Short mmCIF file of C-alpha atoms and ligand atoms in Angstrom, two decimals:
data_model
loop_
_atom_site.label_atom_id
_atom_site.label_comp_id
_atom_site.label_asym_id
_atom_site.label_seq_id
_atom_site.Cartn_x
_atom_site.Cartn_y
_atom_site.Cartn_z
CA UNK A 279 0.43 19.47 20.04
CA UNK A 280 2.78 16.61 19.67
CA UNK A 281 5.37 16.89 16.55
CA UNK A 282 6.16 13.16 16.44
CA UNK A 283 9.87 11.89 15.55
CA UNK A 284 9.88 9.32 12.62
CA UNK A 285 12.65 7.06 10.85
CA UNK A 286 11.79 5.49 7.58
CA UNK A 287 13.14 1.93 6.91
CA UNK A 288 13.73 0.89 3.28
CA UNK A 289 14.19 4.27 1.20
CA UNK A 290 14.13 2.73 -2.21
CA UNK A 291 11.50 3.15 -4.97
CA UNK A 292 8.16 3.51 -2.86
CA UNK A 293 10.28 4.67 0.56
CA UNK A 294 10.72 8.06 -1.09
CA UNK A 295 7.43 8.69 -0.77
CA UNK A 296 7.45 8.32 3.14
CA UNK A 297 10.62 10.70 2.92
CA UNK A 298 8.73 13.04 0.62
CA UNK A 299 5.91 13.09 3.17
CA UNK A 300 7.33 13.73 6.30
CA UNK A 301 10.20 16.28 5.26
CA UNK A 302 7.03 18.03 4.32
CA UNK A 303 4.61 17.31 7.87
CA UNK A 304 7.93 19.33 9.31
CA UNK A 305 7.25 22.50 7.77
CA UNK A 306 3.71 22.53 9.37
CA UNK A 307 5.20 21.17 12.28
CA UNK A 308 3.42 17.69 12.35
CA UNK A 309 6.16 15.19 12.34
CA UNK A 310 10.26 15.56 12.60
CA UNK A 311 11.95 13.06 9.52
CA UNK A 312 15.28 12.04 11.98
CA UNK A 313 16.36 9.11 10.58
CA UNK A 314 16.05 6.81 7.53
CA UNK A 315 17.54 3.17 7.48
CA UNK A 316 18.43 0.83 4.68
CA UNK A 317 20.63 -1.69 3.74
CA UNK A 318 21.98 -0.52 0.60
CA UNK A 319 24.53 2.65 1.36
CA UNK A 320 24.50 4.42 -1.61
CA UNK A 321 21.29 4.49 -2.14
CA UNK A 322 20.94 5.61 1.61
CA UNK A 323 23.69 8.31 1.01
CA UNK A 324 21.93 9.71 -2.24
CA UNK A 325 18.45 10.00 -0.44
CA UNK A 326 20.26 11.69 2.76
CA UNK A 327 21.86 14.17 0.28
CA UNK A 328 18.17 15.33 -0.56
CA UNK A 329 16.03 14.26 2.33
CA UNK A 330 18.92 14.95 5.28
CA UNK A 331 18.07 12.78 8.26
CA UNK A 332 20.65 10.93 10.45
CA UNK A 333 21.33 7.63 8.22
CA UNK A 334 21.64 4.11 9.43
CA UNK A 335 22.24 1.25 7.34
CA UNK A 336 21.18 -1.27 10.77
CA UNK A 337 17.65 0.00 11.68
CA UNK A 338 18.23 -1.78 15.14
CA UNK A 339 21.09 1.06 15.93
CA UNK A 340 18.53 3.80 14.54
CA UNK A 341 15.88 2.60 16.95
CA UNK A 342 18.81 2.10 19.78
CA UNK A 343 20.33 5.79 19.55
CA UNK A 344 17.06 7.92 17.77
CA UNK A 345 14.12 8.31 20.57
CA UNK A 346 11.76 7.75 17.75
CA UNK A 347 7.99 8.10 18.07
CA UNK A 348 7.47 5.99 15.09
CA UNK A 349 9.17 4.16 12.22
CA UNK A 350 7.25 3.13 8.37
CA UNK A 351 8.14 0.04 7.30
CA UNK A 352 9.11 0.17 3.23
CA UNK A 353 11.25 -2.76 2.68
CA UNK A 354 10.06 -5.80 0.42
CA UNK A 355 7.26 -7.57 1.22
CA UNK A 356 8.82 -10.58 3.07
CA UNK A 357 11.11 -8.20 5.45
CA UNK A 358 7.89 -6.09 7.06
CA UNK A 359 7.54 -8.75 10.12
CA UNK A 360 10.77 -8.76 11.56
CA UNK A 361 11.01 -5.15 11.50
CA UNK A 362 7.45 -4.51 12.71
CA UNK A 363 8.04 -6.49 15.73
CA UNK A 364 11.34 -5.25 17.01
CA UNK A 365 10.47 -1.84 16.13
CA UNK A 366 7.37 -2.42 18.81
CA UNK A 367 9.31 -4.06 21.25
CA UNK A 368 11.59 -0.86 21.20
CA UNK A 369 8.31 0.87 22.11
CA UNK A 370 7.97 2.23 18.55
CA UNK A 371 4.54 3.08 16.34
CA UNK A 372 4.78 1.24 13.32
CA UNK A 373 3.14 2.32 9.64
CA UNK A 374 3.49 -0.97 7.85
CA UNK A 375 3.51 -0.65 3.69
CA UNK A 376 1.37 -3.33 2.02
CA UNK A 377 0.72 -6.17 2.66
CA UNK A 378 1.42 -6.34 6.49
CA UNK A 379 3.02 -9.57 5.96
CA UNK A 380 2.63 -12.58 3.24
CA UNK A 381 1.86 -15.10 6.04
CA UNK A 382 -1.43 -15.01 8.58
CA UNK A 383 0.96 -16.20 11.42
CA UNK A 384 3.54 -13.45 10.49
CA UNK A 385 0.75 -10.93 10.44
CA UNK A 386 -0.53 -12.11 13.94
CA UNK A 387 2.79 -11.88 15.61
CA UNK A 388 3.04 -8.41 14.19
CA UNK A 389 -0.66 -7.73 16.19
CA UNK A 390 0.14 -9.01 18.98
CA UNK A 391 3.63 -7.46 19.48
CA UNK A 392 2.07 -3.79 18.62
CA UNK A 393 -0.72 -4.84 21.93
CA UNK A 394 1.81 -6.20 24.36
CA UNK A 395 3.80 -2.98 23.90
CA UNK A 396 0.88 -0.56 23.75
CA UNK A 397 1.82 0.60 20.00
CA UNK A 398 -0.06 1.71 17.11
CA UNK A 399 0.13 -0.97 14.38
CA UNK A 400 -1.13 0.45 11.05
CA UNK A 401 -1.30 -0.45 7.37
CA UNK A 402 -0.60 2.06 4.57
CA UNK A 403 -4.01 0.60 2.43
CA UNK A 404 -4.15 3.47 0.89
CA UNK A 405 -7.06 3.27 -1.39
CA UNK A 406 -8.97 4.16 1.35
CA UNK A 407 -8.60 7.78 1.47
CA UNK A 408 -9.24 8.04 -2.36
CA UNK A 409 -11.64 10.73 -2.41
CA UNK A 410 -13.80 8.38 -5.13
CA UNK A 411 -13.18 5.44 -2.53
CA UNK A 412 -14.91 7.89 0.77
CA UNK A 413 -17.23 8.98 -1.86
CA UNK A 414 -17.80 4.64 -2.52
CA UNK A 415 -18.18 3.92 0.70
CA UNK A 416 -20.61 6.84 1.89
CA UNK A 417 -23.08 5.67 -0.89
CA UNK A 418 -22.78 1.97 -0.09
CA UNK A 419 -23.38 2.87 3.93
CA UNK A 420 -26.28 5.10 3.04
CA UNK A 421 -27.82 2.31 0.94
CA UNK A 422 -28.13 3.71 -2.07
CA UNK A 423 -27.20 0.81 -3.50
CA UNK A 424 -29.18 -1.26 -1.90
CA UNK A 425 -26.93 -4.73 -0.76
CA UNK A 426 -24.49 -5.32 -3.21
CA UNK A 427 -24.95 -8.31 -5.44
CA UNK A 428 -22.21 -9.08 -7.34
CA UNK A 429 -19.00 -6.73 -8.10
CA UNK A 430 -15.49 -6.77 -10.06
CA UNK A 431 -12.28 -5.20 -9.20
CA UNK A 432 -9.51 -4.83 -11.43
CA UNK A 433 -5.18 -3.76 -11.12
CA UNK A 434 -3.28 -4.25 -13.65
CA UNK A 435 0.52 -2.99 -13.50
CA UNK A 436 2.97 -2.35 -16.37
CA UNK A 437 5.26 -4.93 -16.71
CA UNK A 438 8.45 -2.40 -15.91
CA UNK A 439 6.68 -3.08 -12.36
CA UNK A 440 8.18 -6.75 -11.50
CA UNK A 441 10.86 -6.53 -14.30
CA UNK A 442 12.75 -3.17 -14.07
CA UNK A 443 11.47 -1.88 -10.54
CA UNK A 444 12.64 -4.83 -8.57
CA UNK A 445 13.08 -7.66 -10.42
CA UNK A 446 15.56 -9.09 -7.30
CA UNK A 447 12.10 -9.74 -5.32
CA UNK A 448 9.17 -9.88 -8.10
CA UNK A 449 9.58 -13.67 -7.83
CA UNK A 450 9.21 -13.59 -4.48
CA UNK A 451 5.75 -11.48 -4.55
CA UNK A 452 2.88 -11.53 -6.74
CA UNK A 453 -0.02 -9.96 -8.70
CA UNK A 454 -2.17 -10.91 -6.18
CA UNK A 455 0.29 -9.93 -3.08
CA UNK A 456 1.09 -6.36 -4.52
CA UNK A 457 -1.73 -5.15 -6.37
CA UNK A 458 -4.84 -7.43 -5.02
CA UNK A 459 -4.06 -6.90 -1.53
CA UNK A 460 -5.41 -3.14 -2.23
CA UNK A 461 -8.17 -4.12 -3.47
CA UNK A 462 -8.99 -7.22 -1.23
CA UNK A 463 -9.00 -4.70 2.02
CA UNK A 464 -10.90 -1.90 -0.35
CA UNK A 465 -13.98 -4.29 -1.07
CA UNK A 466 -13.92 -5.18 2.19
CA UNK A 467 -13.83 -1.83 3.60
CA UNK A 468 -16.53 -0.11 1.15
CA UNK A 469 -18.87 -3.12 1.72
CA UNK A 470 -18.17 -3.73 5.57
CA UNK A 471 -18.22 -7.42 4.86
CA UNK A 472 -15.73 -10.40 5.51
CA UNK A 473 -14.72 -12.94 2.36
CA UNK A 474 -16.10 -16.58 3.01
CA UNK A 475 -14.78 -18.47 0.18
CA UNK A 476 -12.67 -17.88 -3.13
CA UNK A 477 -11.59 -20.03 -6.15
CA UNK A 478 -8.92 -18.35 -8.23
CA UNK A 479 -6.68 -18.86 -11.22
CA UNK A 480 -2.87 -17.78 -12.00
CA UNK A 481 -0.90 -17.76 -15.22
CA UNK A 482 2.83 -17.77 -15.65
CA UNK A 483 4.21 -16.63 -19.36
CA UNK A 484 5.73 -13.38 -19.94
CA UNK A 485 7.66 -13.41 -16.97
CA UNK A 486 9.25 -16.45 -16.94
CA UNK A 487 10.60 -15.36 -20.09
CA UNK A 488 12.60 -12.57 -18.08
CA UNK A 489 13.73 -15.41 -15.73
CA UNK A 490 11.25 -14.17 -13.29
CA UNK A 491 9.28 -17.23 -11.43
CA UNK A 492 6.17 -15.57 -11.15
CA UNK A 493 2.74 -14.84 -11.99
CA UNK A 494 1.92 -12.74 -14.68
CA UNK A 495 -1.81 -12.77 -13.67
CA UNK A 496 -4.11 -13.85 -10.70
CA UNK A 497 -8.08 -13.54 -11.47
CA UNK A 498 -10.14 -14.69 -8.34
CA UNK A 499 -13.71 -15.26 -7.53
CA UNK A 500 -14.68 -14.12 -3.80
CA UNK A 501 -17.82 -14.11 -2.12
CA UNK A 502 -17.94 -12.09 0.42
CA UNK A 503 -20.44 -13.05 3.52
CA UNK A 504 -23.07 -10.20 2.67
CA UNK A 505 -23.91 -13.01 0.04
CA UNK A 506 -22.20 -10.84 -2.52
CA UNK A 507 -19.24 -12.02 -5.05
CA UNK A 508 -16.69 -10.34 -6.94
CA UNK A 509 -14.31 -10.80 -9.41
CA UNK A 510 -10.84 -9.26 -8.84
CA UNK A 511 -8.16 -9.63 -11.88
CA UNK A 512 -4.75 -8.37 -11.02
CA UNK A 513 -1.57 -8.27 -13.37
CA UNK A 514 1.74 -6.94 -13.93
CA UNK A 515 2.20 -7.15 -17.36
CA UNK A 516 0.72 -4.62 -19.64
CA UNK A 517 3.07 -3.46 -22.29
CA UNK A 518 5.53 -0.65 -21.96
CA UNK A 519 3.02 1.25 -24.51
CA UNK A 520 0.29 1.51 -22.08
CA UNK A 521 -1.30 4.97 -21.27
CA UNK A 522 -0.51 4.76 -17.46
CA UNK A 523 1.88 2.94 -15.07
CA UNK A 524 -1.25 0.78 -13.56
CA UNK A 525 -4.67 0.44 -14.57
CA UNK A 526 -7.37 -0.33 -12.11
CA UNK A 527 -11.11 0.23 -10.85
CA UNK A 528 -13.95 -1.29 -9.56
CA UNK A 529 -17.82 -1.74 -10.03
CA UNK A 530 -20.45 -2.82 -7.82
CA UNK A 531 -24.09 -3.57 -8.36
CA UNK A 532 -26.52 -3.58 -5.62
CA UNK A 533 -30.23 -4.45 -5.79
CA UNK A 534 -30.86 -0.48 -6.15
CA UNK A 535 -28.07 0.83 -8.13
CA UNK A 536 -24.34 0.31 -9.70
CA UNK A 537 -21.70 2.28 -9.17
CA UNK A 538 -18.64 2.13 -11.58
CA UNK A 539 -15.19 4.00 -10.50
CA UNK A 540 -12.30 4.33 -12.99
CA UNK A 541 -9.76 4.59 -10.02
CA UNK A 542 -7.28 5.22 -12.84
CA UNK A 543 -8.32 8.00 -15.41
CA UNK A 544 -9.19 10.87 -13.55
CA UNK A 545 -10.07 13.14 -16.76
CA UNK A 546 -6.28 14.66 -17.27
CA UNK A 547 -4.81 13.35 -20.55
CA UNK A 548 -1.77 14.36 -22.38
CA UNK A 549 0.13 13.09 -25.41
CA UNK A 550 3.63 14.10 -25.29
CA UNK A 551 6.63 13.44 -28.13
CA UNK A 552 8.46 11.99 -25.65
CA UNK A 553 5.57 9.72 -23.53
CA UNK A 554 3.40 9.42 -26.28
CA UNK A 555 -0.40 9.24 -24.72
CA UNK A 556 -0.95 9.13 -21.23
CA UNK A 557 -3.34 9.35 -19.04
CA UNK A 558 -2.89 10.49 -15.51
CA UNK A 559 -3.90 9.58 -11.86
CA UNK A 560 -3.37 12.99 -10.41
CA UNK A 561 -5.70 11.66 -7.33
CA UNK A 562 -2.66 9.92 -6.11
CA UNK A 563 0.36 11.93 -6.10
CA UNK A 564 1.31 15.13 -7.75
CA UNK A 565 3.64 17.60 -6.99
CA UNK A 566 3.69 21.10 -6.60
CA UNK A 567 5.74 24.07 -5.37
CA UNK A 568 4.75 25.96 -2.07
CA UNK A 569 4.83 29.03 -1.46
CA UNK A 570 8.48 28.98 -0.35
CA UNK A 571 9.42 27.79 -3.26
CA UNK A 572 9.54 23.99 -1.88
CA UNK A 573 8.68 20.30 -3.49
CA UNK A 574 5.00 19.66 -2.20
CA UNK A 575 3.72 16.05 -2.83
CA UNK A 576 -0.27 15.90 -2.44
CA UNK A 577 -2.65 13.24 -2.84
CA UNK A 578 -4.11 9.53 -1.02
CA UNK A 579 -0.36 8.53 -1.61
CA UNK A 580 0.57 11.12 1.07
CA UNK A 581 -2.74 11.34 2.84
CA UNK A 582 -2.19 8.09 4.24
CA UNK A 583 0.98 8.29 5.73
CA UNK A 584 0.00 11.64 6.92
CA UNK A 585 -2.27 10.02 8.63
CA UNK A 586 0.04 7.38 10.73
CA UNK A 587 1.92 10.92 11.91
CA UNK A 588 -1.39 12.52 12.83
CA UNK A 589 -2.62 9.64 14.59
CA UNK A 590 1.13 8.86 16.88
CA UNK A 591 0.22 12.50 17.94
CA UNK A 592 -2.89 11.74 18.71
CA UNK A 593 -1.25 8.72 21.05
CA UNK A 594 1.58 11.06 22.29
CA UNK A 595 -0.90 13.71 23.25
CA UNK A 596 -2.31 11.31 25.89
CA UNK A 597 -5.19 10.33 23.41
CA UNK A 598 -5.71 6.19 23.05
CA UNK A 599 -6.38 4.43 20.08
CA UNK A 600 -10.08 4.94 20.15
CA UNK A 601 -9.20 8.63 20.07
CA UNK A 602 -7.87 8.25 17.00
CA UNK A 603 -11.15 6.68 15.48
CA UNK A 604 -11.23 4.73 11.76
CA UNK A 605 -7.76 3.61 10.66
CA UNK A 606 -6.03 0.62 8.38
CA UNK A 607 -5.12 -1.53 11.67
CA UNK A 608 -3.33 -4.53 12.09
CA UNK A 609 -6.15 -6.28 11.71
CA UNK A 610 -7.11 -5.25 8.27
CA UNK A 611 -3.93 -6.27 7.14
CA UNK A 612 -4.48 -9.79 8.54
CA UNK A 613 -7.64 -10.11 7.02
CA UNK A 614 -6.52 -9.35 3.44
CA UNK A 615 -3.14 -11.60 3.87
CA UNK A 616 -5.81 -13.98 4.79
CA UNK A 617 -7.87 -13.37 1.54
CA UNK A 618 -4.53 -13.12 -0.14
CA UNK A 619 -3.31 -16.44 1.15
CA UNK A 620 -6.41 -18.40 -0.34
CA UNK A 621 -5.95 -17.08 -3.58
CA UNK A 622 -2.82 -18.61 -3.82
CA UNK A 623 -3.77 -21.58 -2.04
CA UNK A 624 -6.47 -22.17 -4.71
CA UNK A 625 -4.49 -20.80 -7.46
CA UNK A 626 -2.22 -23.72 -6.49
CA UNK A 627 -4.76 -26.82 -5.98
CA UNK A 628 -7.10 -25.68 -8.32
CA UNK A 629 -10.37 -26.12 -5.96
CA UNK A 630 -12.57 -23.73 -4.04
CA UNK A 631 -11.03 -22.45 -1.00
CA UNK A 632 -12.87 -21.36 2.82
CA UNK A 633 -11.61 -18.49 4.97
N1 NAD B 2 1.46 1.53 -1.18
C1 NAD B 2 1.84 1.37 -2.47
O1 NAD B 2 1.15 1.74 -3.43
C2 NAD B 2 3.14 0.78 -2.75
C3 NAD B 2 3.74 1.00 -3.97
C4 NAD B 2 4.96 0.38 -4.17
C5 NAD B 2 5.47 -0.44 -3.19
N2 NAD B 2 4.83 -0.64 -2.03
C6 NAD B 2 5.36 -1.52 -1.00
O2 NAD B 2 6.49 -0.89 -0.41
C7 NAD B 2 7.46 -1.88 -0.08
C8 NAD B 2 8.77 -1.52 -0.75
O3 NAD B 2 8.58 -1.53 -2.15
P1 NAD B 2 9.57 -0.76 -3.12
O4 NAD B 2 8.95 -0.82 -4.47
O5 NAD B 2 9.96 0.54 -2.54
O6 NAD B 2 10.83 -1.76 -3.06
P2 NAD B 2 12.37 -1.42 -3.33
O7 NAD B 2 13.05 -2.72 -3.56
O8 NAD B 2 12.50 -0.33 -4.35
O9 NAD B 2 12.86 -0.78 -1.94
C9 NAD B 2 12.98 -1.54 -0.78
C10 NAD B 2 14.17 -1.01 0.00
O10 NAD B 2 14.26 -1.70 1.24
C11 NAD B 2 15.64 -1.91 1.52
N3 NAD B 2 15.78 -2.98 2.51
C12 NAD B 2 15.62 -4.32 2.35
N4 NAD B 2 15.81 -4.95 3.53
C13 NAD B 2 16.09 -4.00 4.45
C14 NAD B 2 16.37 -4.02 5.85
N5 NAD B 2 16.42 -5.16 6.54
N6 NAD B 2 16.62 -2.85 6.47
C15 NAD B 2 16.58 -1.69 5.80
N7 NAD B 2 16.32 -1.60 4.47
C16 NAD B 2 16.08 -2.74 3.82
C17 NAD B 2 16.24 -2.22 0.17
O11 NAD B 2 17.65 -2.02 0.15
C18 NAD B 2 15.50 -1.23 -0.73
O12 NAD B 2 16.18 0.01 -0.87
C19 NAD B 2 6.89 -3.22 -0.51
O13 NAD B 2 6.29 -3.86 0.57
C20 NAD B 2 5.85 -2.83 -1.56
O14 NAD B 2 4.80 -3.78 -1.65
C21 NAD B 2 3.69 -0.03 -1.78
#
């Protein structure tokens, strides 16, 4: 069985968790972390002191001198494309962080340069290995619900998110862009529908008064072409006091049944002196201790880009892509930049907007 060789590009605050993840697919033997590439050196420096891979602050020269299988893609939201692309042209899988790119035309370049060079193009959406979300979707596809009628979808971030976390690029992303985009490919995945139309609204206040030029809030109105709509609010500016770093969930209500999901309290509460009260998505990533007495991060957060590694083995194995069966592909990622595109499109002109 294949034991693919992976660099990471962009190890800053979400990158970690691709370093996290396949330092630990080497101790089973499923991938080899070789390399890691970013632009800022000290950072780079202080994750290769804990991570130890070969660092590169020009991914180009990692991809030159590595012989990698595969690279993820963690660097802001506007850098994804140019990466993507000349990583596949180098003959490289690609694993993609959210959203694949913040233009349709960026995201189809992306496609089509992962199919002229035979790669795997994939998205880390990954809501969809939530075990509530494949517990979602089962019930929708056995019909329990009968068709869904009308839904809502909410993610609502702290406001540390765009103001502490990376304030440098908050203006240039969105609530919509990096918390609706999860939920714009989730609805469409649990419902195995396409959006037809939207009309959507945006407010700017809190931010601005950080000097941050953008959105506080984006709610939006989609139907969806099984004739259902639903409402998706998305924010990034609940107070430091709130119980949790996000906030989020989703209902739907078919003609034979609802079905509400609290994608955020999973039951485990604590009230510390320090913290104060919390409440705790341990569906997403927790850590534990092996065996061995190493850092083990479990968890959809890891089980998706566990996935990318099993699936370039899968490819390196001699297996094609319709070996390696469902997946967040290319595609998906185009069709929520689309949705994500005429959000802001009708945030901006006020009227209803077609897909
Ligand atoms: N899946 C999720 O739940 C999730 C959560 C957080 C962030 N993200 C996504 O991950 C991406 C990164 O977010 P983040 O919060 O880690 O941002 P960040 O700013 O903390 O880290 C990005 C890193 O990329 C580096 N970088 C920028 N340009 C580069 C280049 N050309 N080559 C190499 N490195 C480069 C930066 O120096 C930085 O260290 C974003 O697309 C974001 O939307 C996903």
């Amino acid at each position: 069985m294949a034991q693919c060789r992976v660099g990471v590009i962009g190890v800053g605050t979400f990158g970690i968790n691709h370093l996290r993840c396949f330092r630990q697919l080497g101790y089973i033997g499923v991938a080899q972390l070789v390399a890691a590439a970013d632009i800022n050196e000290e950072l780079l420096q202080e994750r290769n002191q804990e991570f130890d891979f070969a660092p590169y602050t020009d991914y180009e020269e990692m991809l030159a001198e590595q012989n990698l299988d595969a690279v993820t893609v963690v660097t802001p939201d506007p850098f994804h494309r140019e990466i993507a692309i000349k990583s596949a042209e180098a003959g490289v899988h690609v694993l993609s962080e959210k959203p694949l790119d913040v233009t349709v035309d960026g995201c189809q370049q992306m496609i089509d340069a992962a199919e002229a060079n035979d790669v795997l193009l994939m998205v880390d959406f990954h809501k969809r290995y939530d075990e509530y979300h494949i517990a979602m979707k089962q019930k929708l596809g056995a019909g329990d619900l009968g068709e869904i009628e009308y839904g809502y979808a909410y993610m609502e971030d702290r406001i540390e998110v765009p103001k502490d976390w990376f304030a440098e690029w908050a203006q240039n992303s969105s609530p919509a862009w990096f918390l609706g985009i999860h939920l714009y490919d989730l609805t469409r995945y649990v419902m195995e529908t396409e959006p037809v139309r939207v009309w959507a609204t945006g407010v700017k206040k809190c931010l601005l008064e950080f000097g941050i030029d953008s959105y506080d809030s984006i709610s939006a109105k989609v139907e969806f072409d099984n004739g259902s709509t639903v409402a998706f609010d998305t924010s990034w500016i609940l107070p430091y006091e709130f119980e949790a770093i996000v906030n989020q969930g989703i209902r739907l209500v078919g003609t034979r049944g609802l079905l509400e999901c609290d994608s955020q309290d999973r039951g485990t509460i604590t009230c510390c002196v320090d913290e104060g009260m919390m409440t705790h998505n341990e569906s997403f990533l927790r850590q534990r201790t092996d065996k061995q007495g190493r850092e083990i991060w479990e968890g959809y957060g890891m089980d998706s880009i566990a996935d990318f590694a099993h699936n370039v083995n899968v490819l390196l194995d001699g297996g094609s892509l319709e070996d390696i069966g469902d997946y967040p592909a290319g595609y998906d990622g185009l069709q929520a930049t689309k949705l994500a595109c005429a959000v802001h499109e009708s945030v901006e002109t006020g009227g209803i907007v077609e897909l």
